[in-house]
mmCIF file with all atom_site columns, C-alpha atoms in Angstrom:
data_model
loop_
_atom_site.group_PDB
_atom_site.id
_atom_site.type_symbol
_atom_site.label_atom_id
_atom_site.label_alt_id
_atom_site.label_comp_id
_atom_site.label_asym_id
_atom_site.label_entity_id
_atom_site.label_seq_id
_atom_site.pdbx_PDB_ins_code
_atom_site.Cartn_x
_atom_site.Cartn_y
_atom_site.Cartn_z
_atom_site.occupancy
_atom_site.B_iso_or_equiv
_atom_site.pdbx_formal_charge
_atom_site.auth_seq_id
_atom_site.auth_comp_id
_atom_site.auth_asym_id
_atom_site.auth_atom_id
_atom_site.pdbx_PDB_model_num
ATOM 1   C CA . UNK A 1 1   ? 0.000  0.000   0.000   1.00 0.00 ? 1   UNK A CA 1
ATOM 2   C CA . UNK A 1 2   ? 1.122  3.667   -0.606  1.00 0.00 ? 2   UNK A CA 1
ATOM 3   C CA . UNK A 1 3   ? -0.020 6.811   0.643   1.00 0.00 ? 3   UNK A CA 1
ATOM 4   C CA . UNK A 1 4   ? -0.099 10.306  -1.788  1.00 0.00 ? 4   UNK A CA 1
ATOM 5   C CA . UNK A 1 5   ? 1.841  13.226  -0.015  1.00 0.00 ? 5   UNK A CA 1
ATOM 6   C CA . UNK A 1 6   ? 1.518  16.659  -1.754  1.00 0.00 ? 6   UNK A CA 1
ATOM 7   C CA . UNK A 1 7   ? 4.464  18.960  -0.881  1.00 0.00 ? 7   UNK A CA 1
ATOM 8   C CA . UNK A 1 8   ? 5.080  22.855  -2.218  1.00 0.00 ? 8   UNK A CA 1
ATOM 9   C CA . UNK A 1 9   ? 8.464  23.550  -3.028  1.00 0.00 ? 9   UNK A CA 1
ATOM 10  C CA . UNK A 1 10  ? 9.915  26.441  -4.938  1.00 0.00 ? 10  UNK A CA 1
ATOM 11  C CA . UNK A 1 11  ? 8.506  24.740  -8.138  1.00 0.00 ? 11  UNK A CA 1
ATOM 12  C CA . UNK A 1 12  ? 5.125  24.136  -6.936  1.00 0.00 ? 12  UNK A CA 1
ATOM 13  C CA . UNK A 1 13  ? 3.081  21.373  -5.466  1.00 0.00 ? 13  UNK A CA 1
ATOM 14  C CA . UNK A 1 14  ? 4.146  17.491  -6.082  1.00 0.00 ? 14  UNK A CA 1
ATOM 15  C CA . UNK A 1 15  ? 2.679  14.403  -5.190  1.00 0.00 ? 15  UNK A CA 1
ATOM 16  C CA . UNK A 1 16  ? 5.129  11.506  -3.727  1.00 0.00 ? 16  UNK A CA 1
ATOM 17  C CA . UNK A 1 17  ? 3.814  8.127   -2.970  1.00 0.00 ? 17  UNK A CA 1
ATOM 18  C CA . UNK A 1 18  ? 5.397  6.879   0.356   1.00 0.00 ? 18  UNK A CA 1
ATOM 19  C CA . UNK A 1 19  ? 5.123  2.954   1.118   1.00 0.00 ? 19  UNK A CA 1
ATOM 20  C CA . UNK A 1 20  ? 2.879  2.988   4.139   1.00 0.00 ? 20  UNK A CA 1
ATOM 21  C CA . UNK A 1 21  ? 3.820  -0.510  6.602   1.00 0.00 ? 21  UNK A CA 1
ATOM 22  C CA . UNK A 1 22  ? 1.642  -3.679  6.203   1.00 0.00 ? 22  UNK A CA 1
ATOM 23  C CA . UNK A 1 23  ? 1.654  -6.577  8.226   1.00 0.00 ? 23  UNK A CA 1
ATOM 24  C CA . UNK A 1 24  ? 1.553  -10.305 6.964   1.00 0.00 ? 24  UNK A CA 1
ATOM 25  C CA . UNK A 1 25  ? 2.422  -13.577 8.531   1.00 0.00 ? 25  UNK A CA 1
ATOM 26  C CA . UNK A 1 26  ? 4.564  -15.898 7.246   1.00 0.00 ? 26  UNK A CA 1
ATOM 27  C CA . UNK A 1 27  ? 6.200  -19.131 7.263   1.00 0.00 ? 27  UNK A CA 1
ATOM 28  C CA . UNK A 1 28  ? 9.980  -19.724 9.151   1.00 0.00 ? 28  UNK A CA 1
ATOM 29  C CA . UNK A 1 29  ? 10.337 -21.450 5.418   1.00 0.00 ? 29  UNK A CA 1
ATOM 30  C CA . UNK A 1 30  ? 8.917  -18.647 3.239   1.00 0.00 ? 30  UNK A CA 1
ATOM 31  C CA . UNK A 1 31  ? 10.752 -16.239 5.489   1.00 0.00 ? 31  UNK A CA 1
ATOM 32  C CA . UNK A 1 32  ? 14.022 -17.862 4.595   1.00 0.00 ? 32  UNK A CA 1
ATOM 33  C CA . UNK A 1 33  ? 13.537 -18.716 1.489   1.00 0.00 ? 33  UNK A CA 1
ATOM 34  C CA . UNK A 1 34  ? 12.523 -14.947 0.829   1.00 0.00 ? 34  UNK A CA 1
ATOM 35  C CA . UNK A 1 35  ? 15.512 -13.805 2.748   1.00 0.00 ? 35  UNK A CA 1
ATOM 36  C CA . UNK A 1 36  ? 17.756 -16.330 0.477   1.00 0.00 ? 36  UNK A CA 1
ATOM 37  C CA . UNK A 1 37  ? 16.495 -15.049 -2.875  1.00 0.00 ? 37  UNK A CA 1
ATOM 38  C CA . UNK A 1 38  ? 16.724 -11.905 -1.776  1.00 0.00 ? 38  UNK A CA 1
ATOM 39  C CA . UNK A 1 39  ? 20.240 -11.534 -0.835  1.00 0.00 ? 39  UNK A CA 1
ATOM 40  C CA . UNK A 1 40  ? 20.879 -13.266 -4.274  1.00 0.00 ? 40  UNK A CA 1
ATOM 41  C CA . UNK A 1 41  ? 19.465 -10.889 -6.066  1.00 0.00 ? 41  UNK A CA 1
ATOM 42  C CA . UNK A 1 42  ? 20.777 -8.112  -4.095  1.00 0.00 ? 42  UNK A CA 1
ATOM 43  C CA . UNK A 1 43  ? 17.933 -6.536  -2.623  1.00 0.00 ? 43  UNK A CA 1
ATOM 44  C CA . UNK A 1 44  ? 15.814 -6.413  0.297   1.00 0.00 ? 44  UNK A CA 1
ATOM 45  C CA . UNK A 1 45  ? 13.271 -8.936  1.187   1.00 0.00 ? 45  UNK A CA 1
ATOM 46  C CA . UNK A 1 46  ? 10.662 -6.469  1.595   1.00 0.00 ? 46  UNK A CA 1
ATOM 47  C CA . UNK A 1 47  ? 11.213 -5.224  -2.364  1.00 0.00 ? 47  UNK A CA 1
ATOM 48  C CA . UNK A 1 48  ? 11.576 -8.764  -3.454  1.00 0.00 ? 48  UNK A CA 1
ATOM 49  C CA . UNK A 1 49  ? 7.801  -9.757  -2.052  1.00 0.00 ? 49  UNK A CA 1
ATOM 50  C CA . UNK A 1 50  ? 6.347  -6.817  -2.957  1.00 0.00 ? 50  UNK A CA 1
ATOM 51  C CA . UNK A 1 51  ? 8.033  -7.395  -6.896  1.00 0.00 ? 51  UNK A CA 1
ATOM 52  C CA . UNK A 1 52  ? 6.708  -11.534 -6.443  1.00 0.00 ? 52  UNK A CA 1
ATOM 53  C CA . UNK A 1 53  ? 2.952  -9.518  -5.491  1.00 0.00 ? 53  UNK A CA 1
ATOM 54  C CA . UNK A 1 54  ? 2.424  -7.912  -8.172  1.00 0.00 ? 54  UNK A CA 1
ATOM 55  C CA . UNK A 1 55  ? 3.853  -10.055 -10.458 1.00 0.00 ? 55  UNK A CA 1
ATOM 56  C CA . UNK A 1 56  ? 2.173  -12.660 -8.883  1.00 0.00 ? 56  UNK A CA 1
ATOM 57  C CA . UNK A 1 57  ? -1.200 -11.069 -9.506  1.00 0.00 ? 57  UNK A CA 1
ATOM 58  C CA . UNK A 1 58  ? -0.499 -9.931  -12.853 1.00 0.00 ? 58  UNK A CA 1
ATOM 59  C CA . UNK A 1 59  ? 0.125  -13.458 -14.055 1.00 0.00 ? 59  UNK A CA 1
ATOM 60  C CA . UNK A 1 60  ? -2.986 -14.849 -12.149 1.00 0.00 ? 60  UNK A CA 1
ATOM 61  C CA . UNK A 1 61  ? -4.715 -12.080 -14.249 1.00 0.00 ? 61  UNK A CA 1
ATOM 62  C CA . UNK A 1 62  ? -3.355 -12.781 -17.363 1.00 0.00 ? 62  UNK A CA 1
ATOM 63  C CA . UNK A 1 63  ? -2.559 -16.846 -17.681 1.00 0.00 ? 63  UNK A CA 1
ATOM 64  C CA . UNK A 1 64  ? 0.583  -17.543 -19.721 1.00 0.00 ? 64  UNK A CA 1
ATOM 65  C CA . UNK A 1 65  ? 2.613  -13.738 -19.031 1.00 0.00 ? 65  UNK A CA 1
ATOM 66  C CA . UNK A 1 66  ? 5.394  -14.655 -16.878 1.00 0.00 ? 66  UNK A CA 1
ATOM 67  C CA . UNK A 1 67  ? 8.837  -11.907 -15.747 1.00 0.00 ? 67  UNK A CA 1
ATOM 68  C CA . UNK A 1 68  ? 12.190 -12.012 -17.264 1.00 0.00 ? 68  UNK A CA 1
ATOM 69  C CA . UNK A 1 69  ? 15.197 -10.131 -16.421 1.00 0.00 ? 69  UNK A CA 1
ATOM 70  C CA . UNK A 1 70  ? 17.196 -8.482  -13.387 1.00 0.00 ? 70  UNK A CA 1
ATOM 71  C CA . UNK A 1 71  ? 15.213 -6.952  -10.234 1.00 0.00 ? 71  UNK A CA 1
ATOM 72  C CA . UNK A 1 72  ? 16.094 -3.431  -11.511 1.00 0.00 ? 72  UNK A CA 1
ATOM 73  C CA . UNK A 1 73  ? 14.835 -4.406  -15.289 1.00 0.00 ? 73  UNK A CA 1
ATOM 74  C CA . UNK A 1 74  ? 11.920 -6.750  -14.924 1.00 0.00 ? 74  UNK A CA 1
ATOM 75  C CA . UNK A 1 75  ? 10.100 -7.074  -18.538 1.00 0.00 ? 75  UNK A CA 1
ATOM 76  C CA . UNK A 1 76  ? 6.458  -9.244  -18.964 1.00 0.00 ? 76  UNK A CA 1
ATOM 77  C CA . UNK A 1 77  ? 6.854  -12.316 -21.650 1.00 0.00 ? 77  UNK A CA 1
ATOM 78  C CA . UNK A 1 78  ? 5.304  -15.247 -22.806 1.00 0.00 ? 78  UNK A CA 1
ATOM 79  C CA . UNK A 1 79  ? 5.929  -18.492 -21.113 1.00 0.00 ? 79  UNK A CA 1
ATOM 80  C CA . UNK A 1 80  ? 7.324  -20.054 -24.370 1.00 0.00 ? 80  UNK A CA 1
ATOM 81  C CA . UNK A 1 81  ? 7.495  -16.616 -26.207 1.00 0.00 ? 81  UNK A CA 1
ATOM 82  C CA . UNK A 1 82  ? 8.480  -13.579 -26.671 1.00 0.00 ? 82  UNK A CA 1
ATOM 83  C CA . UNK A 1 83  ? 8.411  -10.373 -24.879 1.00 0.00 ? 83  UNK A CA 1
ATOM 84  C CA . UNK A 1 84  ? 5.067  -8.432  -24.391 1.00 0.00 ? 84  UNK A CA 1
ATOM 85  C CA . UNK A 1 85  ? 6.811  -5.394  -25.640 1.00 0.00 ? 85  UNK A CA 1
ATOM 86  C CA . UNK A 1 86  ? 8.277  -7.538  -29.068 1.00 0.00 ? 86  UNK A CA 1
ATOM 87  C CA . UNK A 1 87  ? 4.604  -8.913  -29.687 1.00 0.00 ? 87  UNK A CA 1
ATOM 88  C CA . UNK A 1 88  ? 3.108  -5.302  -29.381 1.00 0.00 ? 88  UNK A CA 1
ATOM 89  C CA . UNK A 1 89  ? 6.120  -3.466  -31.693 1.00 0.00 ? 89  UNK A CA 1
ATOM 90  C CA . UNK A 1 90  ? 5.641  -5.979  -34.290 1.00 0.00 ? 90  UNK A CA 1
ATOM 91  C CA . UNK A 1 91  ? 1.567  -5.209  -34.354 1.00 0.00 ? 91  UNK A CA 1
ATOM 92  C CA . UNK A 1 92  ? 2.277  -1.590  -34.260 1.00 0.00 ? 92  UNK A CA 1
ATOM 93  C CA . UNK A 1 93  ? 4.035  -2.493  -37.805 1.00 0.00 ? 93  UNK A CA 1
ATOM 94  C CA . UNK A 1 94  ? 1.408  -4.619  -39.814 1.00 0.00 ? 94  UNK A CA 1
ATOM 95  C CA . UNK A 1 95  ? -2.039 -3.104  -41.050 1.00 0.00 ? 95  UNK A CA 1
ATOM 96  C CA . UNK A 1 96  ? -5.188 -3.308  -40.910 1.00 0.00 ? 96  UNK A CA 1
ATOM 97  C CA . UNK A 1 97  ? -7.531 -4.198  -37.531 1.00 0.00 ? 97  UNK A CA 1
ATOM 98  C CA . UNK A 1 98  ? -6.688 -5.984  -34.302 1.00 0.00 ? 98  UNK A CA 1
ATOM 99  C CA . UNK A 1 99  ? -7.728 -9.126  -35.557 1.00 0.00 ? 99  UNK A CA 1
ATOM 100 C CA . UNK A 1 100 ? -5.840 -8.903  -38.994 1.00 0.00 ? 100 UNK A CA 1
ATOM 101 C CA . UNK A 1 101 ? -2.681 -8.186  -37.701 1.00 0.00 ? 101 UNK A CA 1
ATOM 102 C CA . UNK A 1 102 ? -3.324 -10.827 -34.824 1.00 0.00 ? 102 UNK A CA 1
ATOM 103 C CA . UNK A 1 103 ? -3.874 -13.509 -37.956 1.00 0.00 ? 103 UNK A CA 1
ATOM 104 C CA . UNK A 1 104 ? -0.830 -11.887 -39.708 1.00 0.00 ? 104 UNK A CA 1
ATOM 105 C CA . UNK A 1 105 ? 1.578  -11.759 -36.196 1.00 0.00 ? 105 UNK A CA 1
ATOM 106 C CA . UNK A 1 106 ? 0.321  -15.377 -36.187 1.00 0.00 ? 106 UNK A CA 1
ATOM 107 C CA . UNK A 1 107 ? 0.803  -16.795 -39.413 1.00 0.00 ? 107 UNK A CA 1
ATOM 108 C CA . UNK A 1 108 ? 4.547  -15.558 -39.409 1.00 0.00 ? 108 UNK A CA 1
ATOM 109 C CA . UNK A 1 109 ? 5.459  -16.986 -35.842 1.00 0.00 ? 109 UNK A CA 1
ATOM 110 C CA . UNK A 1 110 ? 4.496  -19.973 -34.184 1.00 0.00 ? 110 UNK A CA 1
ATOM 111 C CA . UNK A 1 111 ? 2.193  -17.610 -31.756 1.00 0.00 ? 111 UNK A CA 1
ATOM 112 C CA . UNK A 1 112 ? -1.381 -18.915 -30.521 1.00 0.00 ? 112 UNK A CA 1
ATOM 113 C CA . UNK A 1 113 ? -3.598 -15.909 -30.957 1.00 0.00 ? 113 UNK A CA 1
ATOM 114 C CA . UNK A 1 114 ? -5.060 -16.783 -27.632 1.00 0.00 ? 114 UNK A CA 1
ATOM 115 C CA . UNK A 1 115 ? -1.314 -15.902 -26.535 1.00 0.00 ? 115 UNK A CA 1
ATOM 116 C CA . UNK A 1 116 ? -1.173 -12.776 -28.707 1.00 0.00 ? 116 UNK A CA 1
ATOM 117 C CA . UNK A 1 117 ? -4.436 -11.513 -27.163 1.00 0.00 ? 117 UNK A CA 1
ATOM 118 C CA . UNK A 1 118 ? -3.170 -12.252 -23.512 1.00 0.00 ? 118 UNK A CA 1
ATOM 119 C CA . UNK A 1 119 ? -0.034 -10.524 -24.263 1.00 0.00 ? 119 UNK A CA 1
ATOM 120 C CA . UNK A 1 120 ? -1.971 -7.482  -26.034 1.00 0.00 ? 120 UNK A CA 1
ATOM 121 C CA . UNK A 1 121 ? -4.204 -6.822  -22.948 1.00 0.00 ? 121 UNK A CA 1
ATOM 122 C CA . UNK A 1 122 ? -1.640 -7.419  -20.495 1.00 0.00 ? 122 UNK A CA 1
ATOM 123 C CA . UNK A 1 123 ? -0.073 -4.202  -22.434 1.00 0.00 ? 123 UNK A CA 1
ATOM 124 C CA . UNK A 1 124 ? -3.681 -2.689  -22.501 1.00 0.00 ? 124 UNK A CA 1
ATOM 125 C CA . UNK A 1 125 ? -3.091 -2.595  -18.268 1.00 0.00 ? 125 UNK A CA 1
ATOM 126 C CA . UNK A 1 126 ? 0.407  -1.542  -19.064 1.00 0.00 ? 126 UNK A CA 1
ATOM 127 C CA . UNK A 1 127 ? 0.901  0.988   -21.428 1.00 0.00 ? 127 UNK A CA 1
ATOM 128 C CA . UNK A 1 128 ? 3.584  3.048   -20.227 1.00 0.00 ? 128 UNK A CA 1
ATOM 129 C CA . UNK A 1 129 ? 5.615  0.184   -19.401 1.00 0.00 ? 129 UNK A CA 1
ATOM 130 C CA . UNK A 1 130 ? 5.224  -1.137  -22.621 1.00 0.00 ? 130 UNK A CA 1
ATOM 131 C CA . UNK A 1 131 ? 5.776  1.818   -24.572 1.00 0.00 ? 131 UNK A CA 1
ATOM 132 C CA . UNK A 1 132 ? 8.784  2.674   -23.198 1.00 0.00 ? 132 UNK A CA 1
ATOM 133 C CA . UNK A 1 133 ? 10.581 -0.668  -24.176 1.00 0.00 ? 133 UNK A CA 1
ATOM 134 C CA . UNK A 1 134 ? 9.509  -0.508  -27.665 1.00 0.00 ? 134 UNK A CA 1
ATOM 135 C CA . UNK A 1 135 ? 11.257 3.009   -27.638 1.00 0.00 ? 135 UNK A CA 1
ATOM 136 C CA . UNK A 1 136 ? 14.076 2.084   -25.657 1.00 0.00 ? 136 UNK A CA 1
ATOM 137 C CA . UNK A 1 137 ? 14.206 -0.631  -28.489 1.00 0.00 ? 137 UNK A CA 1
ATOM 138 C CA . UNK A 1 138 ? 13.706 1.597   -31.379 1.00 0.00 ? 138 UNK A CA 1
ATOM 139 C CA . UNK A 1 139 ? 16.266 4.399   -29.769 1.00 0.00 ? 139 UNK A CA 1
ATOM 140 C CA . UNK A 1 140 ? 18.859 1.486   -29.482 1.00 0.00 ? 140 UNK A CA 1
ATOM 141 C CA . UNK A 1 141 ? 18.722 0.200   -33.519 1.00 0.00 ? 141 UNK A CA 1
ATOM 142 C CA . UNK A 1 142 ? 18.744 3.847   -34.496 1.00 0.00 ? 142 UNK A CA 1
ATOM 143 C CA . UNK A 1 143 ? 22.170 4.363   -32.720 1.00 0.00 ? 143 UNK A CA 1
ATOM 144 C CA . UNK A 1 144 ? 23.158 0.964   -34.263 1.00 0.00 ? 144 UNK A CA 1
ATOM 145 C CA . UNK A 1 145 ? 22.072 2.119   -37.901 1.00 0.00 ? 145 UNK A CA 1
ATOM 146 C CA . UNK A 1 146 ? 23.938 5.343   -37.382 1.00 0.00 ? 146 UNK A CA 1
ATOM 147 C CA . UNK A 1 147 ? 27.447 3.635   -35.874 1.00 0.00 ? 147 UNK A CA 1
ATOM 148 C CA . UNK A 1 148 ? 27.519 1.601   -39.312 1.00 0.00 ? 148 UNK A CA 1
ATOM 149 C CA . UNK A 1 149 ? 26.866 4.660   -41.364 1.00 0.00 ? 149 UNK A CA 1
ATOM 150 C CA . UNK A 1 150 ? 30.195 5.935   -39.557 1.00 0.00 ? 150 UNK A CA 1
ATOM 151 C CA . UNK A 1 151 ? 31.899 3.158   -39.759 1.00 0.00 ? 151 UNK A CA 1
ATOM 152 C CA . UNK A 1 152 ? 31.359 3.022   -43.300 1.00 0.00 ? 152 UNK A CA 1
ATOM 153 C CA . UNK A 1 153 ? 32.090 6.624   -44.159 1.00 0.00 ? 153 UNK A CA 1
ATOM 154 C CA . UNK A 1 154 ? 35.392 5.594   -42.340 1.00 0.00 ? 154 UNK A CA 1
ATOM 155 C CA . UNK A 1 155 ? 36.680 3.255   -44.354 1.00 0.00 ? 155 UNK A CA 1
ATOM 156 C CA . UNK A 1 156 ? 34.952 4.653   -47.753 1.00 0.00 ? 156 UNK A CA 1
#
C-alpha cells in the first residue's frame, strides 16, 4: 500500500507516494527462502515480495505472461514466447484491424492468438511500461544504424 503526499516547493506542489507498513504472517520457510532469494538478487526482502505480489497477480490475471530479467529491469513475456513489448512493436508495424494483424503476427510466428491476445491486454493494463521498451528498443537500432553509417564513411 502507498499513501499520496503533496508537498510545495519552490517549483510548486508534487505528489510523492510513500510505502505505508503492512503486516503479513509468514512461514519460518517462506521467510528464509525470501531472505535467500533476496540476498541473491541483491535486494531487500521487503522489495523482493512486494516485486513476487504484483507479479504474482499480474500473471494470475493474465494466464501464460510470466517476468524475465534483473530486479532493476523486470520485462512481462510469454511463457514459451516472446516479450510483451516484441509482440506489441511488431503489431504496431502490420495493417489493418486488431484481428488482422493478430492472424498476420500469427501466421509468421508460431504464436497462438489466444497468446497474442493475452499478451496485447496485459499491455492494454500496461501501457507506459510497454511503450517505453519498444522506444528504448527503437532508440537502441537507431544508434546501431547510425554507428555503421560511420563506420562506413570511415573506411569509404
Amino acid at each position: 500500500m502507498s499513501t499520496t503526499l503533496r508537498y510545495y516547493g519552490r517549483a510548486g506542489a508534487k505528489e510523492v507516494a510513500v510505502a505505508t507498513s503492512t503486516s503479513f504472517r509468514i512461514s519460518d520457510t517462506a521467510k528464509t527462502r525470501l531472505a535467500s532469494r533476496a540476498a541473491r538478487e541483491g535486494m531487500s526482502a521487503t522489495a523482493l515480495l512486494g516485486q513476487l505480489i504484483v507479479e504474482g497477480i499480474d500473471q494470475l490475471d493474465y494466464p501464460g505472461i510470466v517476468f524475465r530479467g534483473p530486479a532493476h529491469d523486470r520485462r512481462a513475456a510469454l511463457a514459451a514466447g516472446p516479450d510483451v513489448w516484441e509482440i506489441v512493436a511488431r503489431l504496431q508495424e502490420l495493417e489493418g484491424t486488431e484481428e488482422q494483424r493478430i492472424s498476420l503476427l500469427v501466421a509468421e510466428s508460431d504464436l497462438h492468438p489466444r497468446l497474442v491476445r493475452i499478451a496485447l491486454d496485459y499491455a492494454a493494463e500496461h501501457p507506459d511500461q510497454v511503450l517505453e521498451r519498444i522506444g528504448r528498443n527503437r532508440a537502441m537500432a537507431e544508434q546501431s544504424r547510425r554507428m555503421a553509417q560511420q563506420r562506413e564513411a570511415l573506411l569509404a
